């Protein structure tokens, strides 16, 4: 696959050329999405456009890597949480990298196409991820490097089956979660289950970012900002798709974000039956013997207060006691102000919550439903004669 060579890493002052489009508004300087369009003057209309058709969203602030070499997949298998060694050409996955205690260090998207794994991850995470991967190479035939690639996301309820590339070539878009095809001029198109089911990530050479954005617009997609992407991710998917570093903290373990648990076919990032990897002991212990101490849920916020009253990282309280932290906060065009939050599992689903004076309630559709005792715990009881 044709992949651009090593670039200059995206820095905190990155500014996408798409911000030069008429009406494009940058995010606040404190936002993790600063440097790409936040909206184009009609943020709620952009969300409604996704519900009625298709939108194109600039996510070029994400970091990208590639991994070449004949042993790239079997090598990755040894230290990532997803089962990836048997991926076929054009297949992909989500995966995590955990520390020795099972806490989440990295979340990444993988696409194996034409002998190369394309990796993209959150802004600022690419450098540390590359350092980790490089240290893990040893004698394996695997070569991780930075890649000069940028991400655009085409999403909505009515997506085309094909897209005309900037050079006029018609590209048939892939079918099936995480399926990928190569793009003319380099890069890939990858099918995704979020922010809405069936979304397409265009992972394209950074030099062609504007041309690909314009090609999507010419194909009928409306420009939409990161506000729309986050609103669709928070309010449009169940189970919830947590964002590393925003909806999580340094203590997060995989089971706290339920969408991360499962095989590729389950749209998960943690395969529960694969071989050993760093942090697996925590995953197995929680799965078999216990439940995660916290859970990611969606909150409905009191809409009578100001838009900036609740911020990421704020403390969630119940009965005057701290019970969690706020993650993504966003205004949805139908649901109003909503947020994701990591809450203690013991918090009742109908608890009255307070966030800096703003009332909040848990969306019951996102509250975990305990399905009875785990098999592992019951086995321990039998061994102890307690069953």
Short mmCIF file of C-alpha atoms in Angstrom, two decimals:
data_model
loop_
_atom_site.label_atom_id
_atom_site.label_comp_id
_atom_site.label_asym_id
_atom_site.label_seq_id
_atom_site.Cartn_x
_atom_site.Cartn_y
_atom_site.Cartn_z
CA UNK A 1 0.00 0.00 0.00
CA UNK A 2 1.21 3.49 -0.83
CA UNK A 3 1.75 5.29 2.49
CA UNK A 4 3.46 8.69 2.86
CA UNK A 5 6.81 8.73 4.63
CA UNK A 6 7.58 9.86 8.17
CA UNK A 7 6.03 13.27 8.90
CA UNK A 8 6.46 15.94 11.51
CA UNK A 9 4.30 14.85 14.41
CA UNK A 10 1.08 16.80 14.99
CA UNK A 11 1.74 19.29 17.78
CA UNK A 12 -0.71 21.02 20.11
CA UNK A 13 -0.84 24.06 17.82
CA UNK A 14 -1.96 22.01 14.79
CA UNK A 15 -4.42 23.88 12.58
CA UNK A 16 -6.28 21.99 9.85
CA UNK A 17 -6.55 23.62 6.42
CA UNK A 18 -10.27 22.81 6.55
CA UNK A 19 -10.59 25.67 9.06
CA UNK A 20 -10.11 28.01 6.09
CA UNK A 21 -13.49 26.97 4.68
CA UNK A 22 -16.28 29.58 4.94
CA UNK A 23 -18.08 29.41 8.27
CA UNK A 24 -15.62 27.03 9.96
CA UNK A 25 -15.19 27.73 13.68
CA UNK A 26 -12.35 26.30 15.74
CA UNK A 27 -12.90 24.64 19.10
CA UNK A 28 -11.89 26.30 22.35
CA UNK A 29 -8.17 26.22 23.06
CA UNK A 30 -8.75 23.84 26.00
CA UNK A 31 -10.66 21.33 23.87
CA UNK A 32 -9.03 18.06 22.77
CA UNK A 33 -10.42 18.91 19.32
CA UNK A 34 -8.82 22.34 18.94
CA UNK A 35 -7.31 22.75 15.48
CA UNK A 36 -10.15 21.15 13.50
CA UNK A 37 -13.60 22.65 12.80
CA UNK A 38 -15.90 22.61 15.82
CA UNK A 39 -18.84 23.59 13.63
CA UNK A 40 -19.70 25.63 10.54
CA UNK A 41 -22.17 28.06 12.08
CA UNK A 42 -25.08 25.63 12.57
CA UNK A 43 -23.97 22.88 14.96
CA UNK A 44 -27.44 21.47 15.68
CA UNK A 45 -28.34 21.60 11.98
CA UNK A 46 -25.19 19.60 11.22
CA UNK A 47 -26.37 16.88 13.60
CA UNK A 48 -29.80 16.84 11.97
CA UNK A 49 -28.09 16.53 8.59
CA UNK A 50 -26.44 13.30 9.80
CA UNK A 51 -29.83 11.97 10.88
CA UNK A 52 -31.25 12.71 7.43
CA UNK A 53 -28.31 12.00 5.12
CA UNK A 54 -24.52 12.21 5.30
CA UNK A 55 -21.91 14.55 6.81
CA UNK A 56 -18.12 14.75 6.47
CA UNK A 57 -16.13 15.53 9.62
CA UNK A 58 -12.48 16.60 9.80
CA UNK A 59 -10.60 14.54 12.40
CA UNK A 60 -7.14 15.24 11.03
CA UNK A 61 -5.77 15.98 14.51
CA UNK A 62 -5.59 12.24 15.22
CA UNK A 63 -2.17 10.56 15.17
CA UNK A 64 -1.33 7.82 12.66
CA UNK A 65 1.28 5.07 12.39
CA UNK A 66 1.95 2.18 10.06
CA UNK A 67 3.47 -1.24 10.75
CA UNK A 68 5.06 -3.23 7.96
CA UNK A 69 6.81 -6.61 7.99
CA UNK A 70 5.82 -10.23 7.55
CA UNK A 71 5.34 -10.85 11.28
CA UNK A 72 3.41 -7.63 12.02
CA UNK A 73 0.18 -9.35 13.09
CA UNK A 74 1.62 -12.24 15.09
CA UNK A 75 3.95 -9.74 16.77
CA UNK A 76 1.05 -7.45 17.72
CA UNK A 77 -0.87 -10.43 19.07
CA UNK A 78 1.61 -10.74 21.92
CA UNK A 79 0.79 -7.45 23.65
CA UNK A 80 -2.53 -6.02 22.46
CA UNK A 81 -5.91 -6.94 23.95
CA UNK A 82 -7.67 -7.92 20.71
CA UNK A 83 -7.13 -11.14 18.75
CA UNK A 84 -5.44 -9.81 15.59
CA UNK A 85 -3.04 -12.52 14.40
CA UNK A 86 -5.60 -14.04 12.02
CA UNK A 87 -6.85 -10.83 10.41
CA UNK A 88 -7.12 -11.23 6.64
CA UNK A 89 -6.17 -8.61 4.09
CA UNK A 90 -8.69 -5.77 4.29
CA UNK A 91 -9.81 -6.58 7.84
CA UNK A 92 -9.31 -4.52 10.97
CA UNK A 93 -10.07 -4.15 14.65
CA UNK A 94 -10.11 -1.96 17.70
CA UNK A 95 -7.61 -2.79 20.41
CA UNK A 96 -6.15 -1.59 23.69
CA UNK A 97 -2.68 -1.57 25.17
CA UNK A 98 -2.74 -2.05 28.94
CA UNK A 99 -0.15 -1.51 31.63
CA UNK A 100 0.94 -4.29 33.97
CA UNK A 101 -1.98 -3.55 36.30
CA UNK A 102 -4.55 -3.74 33.52
CA UNK A 103 -5.12 0.01 33.22
CA UNK A 104 -5.72 1.34 29.73
CA UNK A 105 -2.75 3.15 28.17
CA UNK A 106 -3.79 3.26 24.50
CA UNK A 107 -6.86 2.72 22.34
CA UNK A 108 -6.14 2.25 18.64
CA UNK A 109 -7.84 1.35 15.37
CA UNK A 110 -6.03 -1.17 13.16
CA UNK A 111 -6.50 -1.90 9.45
CA UNK A 112 -4.38 -4.54 7.72
CA UNK A 113 -4.25 -3.72 4.02
CA UNK A 114 -1.76 -4.82 1.36
CA UNK A 115 0.88 -5.99 3.84
CA UNK A 116 0.73 -2.92 6.09
CA UNK A 117 -1.16 -2.24 9.30
CA UNK A 118 -2.54 1.30 9.41
CA UNK A 119 -2.98 2.53 12.99
CA UNK A 120 -4.73 5.66 14.19
CA UNK A 121 -5.17 6.86 17.73
CA UNK A 122 -6.01 9.92 19.80
CA UNK A 123 -4.11 13.14 19.31
CA UNK A 124 -0.89 13.15 21.32
CA UNK A 125 -0.96 9.37 21.83
CA UNK A 126 0.86 8.45 18.64
CA UNK A 127 4.32 9.31 19.94
CA UNK A 128 4.07 7.28 23.17
CA UNK A 129 2.44 4.41 21.29
CA UNK A 130 5.25 4.39 18.73
CA UNK A 131 7.85 4.39 21.51
CA UNK A 132 6.16 1.39 23.10
CA UNK A 133 5.86 -0.49 19.81
CA UNK A 134 9.48 0.18 18.91
CA UNK A 135 10.65 -1.21 22.26
CA UNK A 136 8.64 -4.37 21.62
CA UNK A 137 10.13 -5.20 18.21
CA UNK A 138 13.19 -7.18 19.36
CA UNK A 139 13.92 -9.60 16.47
CA UNK A 140 10.45 -9.65 14.91
CA UNK A 141 9.89 -8.75 11.27
CA UNK A 142 7.80 -5.70 12.15
CA UNK A 143 8.56 -2.03 11.57
CA UNK A 144 6.33 0.59 13.23
CA UNK A 145 6.78 4.18 11.99
CA UNK A 146 4.87 7.44 12.02
CA UNK A 147 2.66 7.99 8.99
CA UNK A 148 1.67 11.23 7.28
CA UNK A 149 -2.00 10.31 7.25
CA UNK A 150 -5.10 12.23 8.32
CA UNK A 151 -8.58 11.02 9.24
CA UNK A 152 -11.88 12.23 7.80
CA UNK A 153 -15.15 10.61 8.90
CA UNK A 154 -18.16 10.21 6.63
CA UNK A 155 -21.22 9.37 8.72
CA UNK A 156 -25.00 9.58 8.71
CA UNK A 157 -28.12 7.53 8.08
CA UNK A 158 -27.80 7.56 4.27
CA UNK A 159 -24.27 6.91 3.06
CA UNK A 160 -23.26 6.23 -0.54
CA UNK A 161 -22.01 2.84 -1.67
CA UNK A 162 -19.19 4.51 -3.61
CA UNK A 163 -17.22 7.74 -3.50
CA UNK A 164 -15.53 9.57 -6.34
CA UNK A 165 -11.89 10.23 -5.44
CA UNK A 166 -10.19 13.57 -6.19
CA UNK A 167 -8.62 12.04 -9.32
CA UNK A 168 -12.04 10.98 -10.63
CA UNK A 169 -11.72 7.30 -9.71
CA UNK A 170 -14.86 5.68 -8.32
CA UNK A 171 -14.10 3.89 -5.04
CA UNK A 172 -16.50 1.20 -3.84
CA UNK A 173 -16.70 1.63 -0.09
CA UNK A 174 -16.02 -1.42 2.11
CA UNK A 175 -18.78 -3.48 3.73
CA UNK A 176 -18.62 -4.89 7.25
CA UNK A 177 -17.25 -3.50 10.52
CA UNK A 178 -13.57 -2.48 10.25
CA UNK A 179 -13.34 -3.65 6.61
CA UNK A 180 -10.91 -1.52 4.58
CA UNK A 181 -9.98 -0.84 0.97
CA UNK A 182 -7.09 1.12 -0.50
CA UNK A 183 -7.66 4.58 -1.93
CA UNK A 184 -6.14 6.00 -5.12
CA UNK A 185 -3.11 8.09 -4.21
CA UNK A 186 -2.59 6.30 -0.88
CA UNK A 187 -4.49 5.68 2.32
CA UNK A 188 -7.57 3.59 3.08
CA UNK A 189 -11.33 3.76 3.53
CA UNK A 190 -12.49 1.86 6.63
CA UNK A 191 -16.01 0.95 7.73
CA UNK A 192 -16.78 1.79 11.38
CA UNK A 193 -19.60 1.02 13.84
CA UNK A 194 -19.47 4.54 15.35
CA UNK A 195 -20.21 7.43 15.77
CA UNK A 196 -23.19 5.99 13.86
CA UNK A 197 -23.33 2.44 12.54
CA UNK A 198 -21.79 2.12 9.08
CA UNK A 199 -19.59 5.23 9.25
CA UNK A 200 -16.59 5.47 6.92
CA UNK A 201 -13.16 6.69 8.01
CA UNK A 202 -11.08 8.04 5.14
CA UNK A 203 -7.47 7.74 6.30
CA UNK A 204 -5.74 9.76 3.60
CA UNK A 205 -2.35 11.39 2.92
CA UNK A 206 -2.24 14.67 4.80
CA UNK A 207 -1.31 16.46 1.58
CA UNK A 208 -4.63 15.31 0.09
CA UNK A 209 -6.81 16.19 3.07
CA UNK A 210 -8.57 19.17 1.45
CA UNK A 211 -9.09 17.36 -1.86
CA UNK A 212 -10.71 14.37 -0.17
CA UNK A 213 -12.88 16.62 2.00
CA UNK A 214 -14.05 18.46 -1.12
CA UNK A 215 -14.68 15.14 -2.90
CA UNK A 216 -16.98 14.03 -0.07
CA UNK A 217 -18.85 17.35 -0.20
CA UNK A 218 -19.19 17.03 -3.98
CA UNK A 219 -20.67 13.58 -3.36
CA UNK A 220 -23.45 15.07 -1.24
CA UNK A 221 -22.02 15.10 2.29
CA UNK A 222 -22.54 18.25 4.36
CA UNK A 223 -19.54 19.60 6.32
CA UNK A 224 -19.98 19.03 10.05
CA UNK A 225 -17.70 19.72 12.98
CA UNK A 226 -16.30 17.82 15.93
CA UNK A 227 -19.34 19.00 17.92
CA UNK A 228 -21.54 16.86 15.67
CA UNK A 229 -19.17 13.89 15.89
CA UNK A 230 -19.14 13.99 19.69
CA UNK A 231 -22.91 14.45 19.93
CA UNK A 232 -23.49 11.45 17.67
CA UNK A 233 -20.96 9.37 19.61
CA UNK A 234 -22.47 10.21 22.99
CA UNK A 235 -26.18 10.10 22.14
CA UNK A 236 -26.28 7.89 19.05
CA UNK A 237 -24.67 4.64 20.21
CA UNK A 238 -25.38 2.05 22.89
CA UNK A 239 -23.21 0.52 24.28
CA UNK A 240 -21.34 3.76 24.82
CA UNK A 241 -18.16 4.49 22.89
CA UNK A 242 -15.79 6.01 25.43
CA UNK A 243 -13.00 8.31 24.33
CA UNK A 244 -9.60 7.66 25.87
CA UNK A 245 -8.31 10.58 27.91
CA UNK A 246 -11.70 12.32 27.92
CA UNK A 247 -14.14 9.73 29.23
CA UNK A 248 -11.38 7.82 31.01
CA UNK A 249 -8.63 8.60 33.48
CA UNK A 250 -5.35 7.02 34.55
CA UNK A 251 -7.20 4.39 36.63
CA UNK A 252 -9.55 3.13 33.91
CA UNK A 253 -9.62 -0.61 33.26
CA UNK A 254 -11.31 -2.10 30.16
CA UNK A 255 -14.49 -3.41 31.81
CA UNK A 256 -15.46 0.11 32.88
CA UNK A 257 -16.23 0.89 29.21
CA UNK A 258 -18.57 -1.92 28.21
CA UNK A 259 -18.19 -1.40 24.44
CA UNK A 260 -14.51 -2.32 24.72
CA UNK A 261 -15.26 -5.88 25.84
CA UNK A 262 -15.65 -8.36 23.02
CA UNK A 263 -14.15 -9.84 19.87
CA UNK A 264 -13.92 -8.05 16.54
CA UNK A 265 -17.26 -9.55 15.52
CA UNK A 266 -18.75 -7.93 18.64
CA UNK A 267 -17.24 -4.52 17.82
CA UNK A 268 -15.05 -4.86 20.92
CA UNK A 269 -11.42 -4.14 21.70
CA UNK A 270 -10.72 -6.89 24.27
CA UNK A 271 -10.97 -10.54 23.27
CA UNK A 272 -11.70 -12.57 26.39
CA UNK A 273 -10.29 -15.86 25.09
CA UNK A 274 -7.02 -14.85 23.43
CA UNK A 275 -3.49 -15.63 24.59
CA UNK A 276 -1.42 -13.84 27.20
CA UNK A 277 -0.72 -10.11 27.04
CA UNK A 278 0.28 -7.46 29.53
CA UNK A 279 -2.58 -6.62 31.89
CA UNK A 280 -4.59 -9.72 31.00
CA UNK A 281 -4.68 -10.85 34.62
CA UNK A 282 -6.84 -7.87 35.57
CA UNK A 283 -9.18 -8.44 32.61
CA UNK A 284 -9.61 -12.13 33.51
CA UNK A 285 -10.07 -11.46 37.22
CA UNK A 286 -12.77 -8.84 36.68
CA UNK A 287 -14.53 -10.98 34.06
CA UNK A 288 -14.54 -14.17 36.11
CA UNK A 289 -14.53 -13.13 39.76
CA UNK A 290 -15.87 -9.62 40.08
CA UNK A 291 -17.24 -6.53 38.43
CA UNK A 292 -15.49 -3.30 37.53
CA UNK A 293 -15.53 -0.69 40.31
CA UNK A 294 -16.86 1.97 37.93
CA UNK A 295 -19.06 2.05 34.82
CA UNK A 296 -19.39 4.49 31.95
CA UNK A 297 -22.93 5.84 31.68
CA UNK A 298 -24.77 8.57 29.82
CA UNK A 299 -26.23 11.45 31.82
CA UNK A 300 -29.08 13.76 30.99
CA UNK A 301 -28.24 17.24 32.30
CA UNK A 302 -30.58 19.96 33.48
CA UNK A 303 -31.02 22.14 30.41
CA UNK A 304 -32.09 25.24 32.32
CA UNK A 305 -28.53 26.23 33.21
CA UNK A 306 -25.80 27.71 31.03
CA UNK A 307 -24.04 25.70 28.34
CA UNK A 308 -20.68 25.89 30.15
CA UNK A 309 -21.86 24.88 33.62
CA UNK A 310 -20.61 21.27 33.35
CA UNK A 311 -17.09 20.52 32.11
CA UNK A 312 -15.00 17.42 31.51
CA UNK A 313 -13.31 16.27 34.70
CA UNK A 314 -15.95 17.72 37.02
CA UNK A 315 -16.94 15.74 40.09
CA UNK A 316 -20.29 13.94 40.13
CA UNK A 317 -21.98 13.81 43.52
CA UNK A 318 -24.92 11.85 44.94
CA UNK A 319 -26.33 12.65 48.36
CA UNK A 320 -23.50 15.11 48.84
CA UNK A 321 -20.78 12.46 48.30
CA UNK A 322 -18.46 12.15 45.27
CA UNK A 323 -19.38 9.17 43.08
CA UNK A 324 -17.60 9.80 39.78
CA UNK A 325 -16.19 12.12 37.13
CA UNK A 326 -17.64 13.75 34.02
CA UNK A 327 -16.25 12.89 30.58
CA UNK A 328 -17.59 14.28 27.30
CA UNK A 329 -20.19 17.04 27.61
CA UNK A 330 -22.16 18.03 24.51
CA UNK A 331 -25.42 19.58 23.33
CA UNK A 332 -27.45 17.14 21.24
CA UNK A 333 -30.02 18.42 18.79
CA UNK A 334 -32.82 16.25 20.23
CA UNK A 335 -31.71 15.22 23.72
CA UNK A 336 -30.35 18.59 24.81
CA UNK A 337 -27.30 18.68 27.13
CA UNK A 338 -25.89 15.19 27.67
CA UNK A 339 -22.65 13.84 29.09
CA UNK A 340 -20.75 10.66 29.70
CA UNK A 341 -19.49 9.90 33.19
CA UNK A 342 -17.55 7.22 35.01
CA UNK A 343 -19.59 6.42 38.13
CA UNK A 344 -19.11 4.02 41.00
CA UNK A 345 -20.99 0.84 40.22
CA UNK A 346 -22.87 1.03 43.52
CA UNK A 347 -24.67 4.25 42.49
CA UNK A 348 -28.38 3.44 42.00
CA UNK A 349 -29.69 3.81 38.47
CA UNK A 350 -32.31 6.29 39.68
CA UNK A 351 -29.92 8.37 41.79
CA UNK A 352 -30.32 12.14 41.83
CA UNK A 353 -26.91 13.45 40.79
CA UNK A 354 -25.32 16.87 41.13
CA UNK A 355 -22.46 18.33 39.12
CA UNK A 356 -21.36 21.74 40.41
CA UNK A 357 -24.97 22.69 41.09
CA UNK A 358 -26.39 21.15 37.90
CA UNK A 359 -28.88 18.31 38.33
CA UNK A 360 -28.25 15.14 36.31
CA UNK A 361 -29.84 11.71 35.92
CA UNK A 362 -28.57 8.41 34.51
CA UNK A 363 -29.93 7.18 31.18
CA UNK A 364 -31.24 3.74 32.24
CA UNK A 365 -30.46 2.28 28.81
CA UNK A 366 -26.76 2.73 29.55
CA UNK A 367 -26.73 1.50 33.14
CA UNK A 368 -25.15 -1.99 33.35
CA UNK A 369 -27.56 -4.82 33.91
CA UNK A 370 -25.99 -7.40 36.23
CA UNK A 371 -27.00 -10.83 35.00
CA UNK A 372 -26.26 -12.79 38.15
CA UNK A 373 -23.13 -14.25 39.72
CA UNK A 374 -20.09 -14.97 37.57
CA UNK A 375 -19.16 -18.57 36.88
CA UNK A 376 -15.70 -18.07 38.33
CA UNK A 377 -17.02 -16.76 41.65
CA UNK A 378 -19.49 -19.64 41.89
CA UNK A 379 -16.67 -22.10 41.26
CA UNK A 380 -14.63 -20.56 44.10
CA UNK A 381 -17.64 -20.90 46.41
CA UNK A 382 -18.02 -24.58 45.51
CA UNK A 383 -14.34 -25.22 46.25
CA UNK A 384 -14.78 -23.59 49.64
CA UNK A 385 -17.97 -25.55 50.34
CA UNK A 386 -20.07 -22.41 50.32
CA UNK A 387 -22.30 -23.22 47.38
#
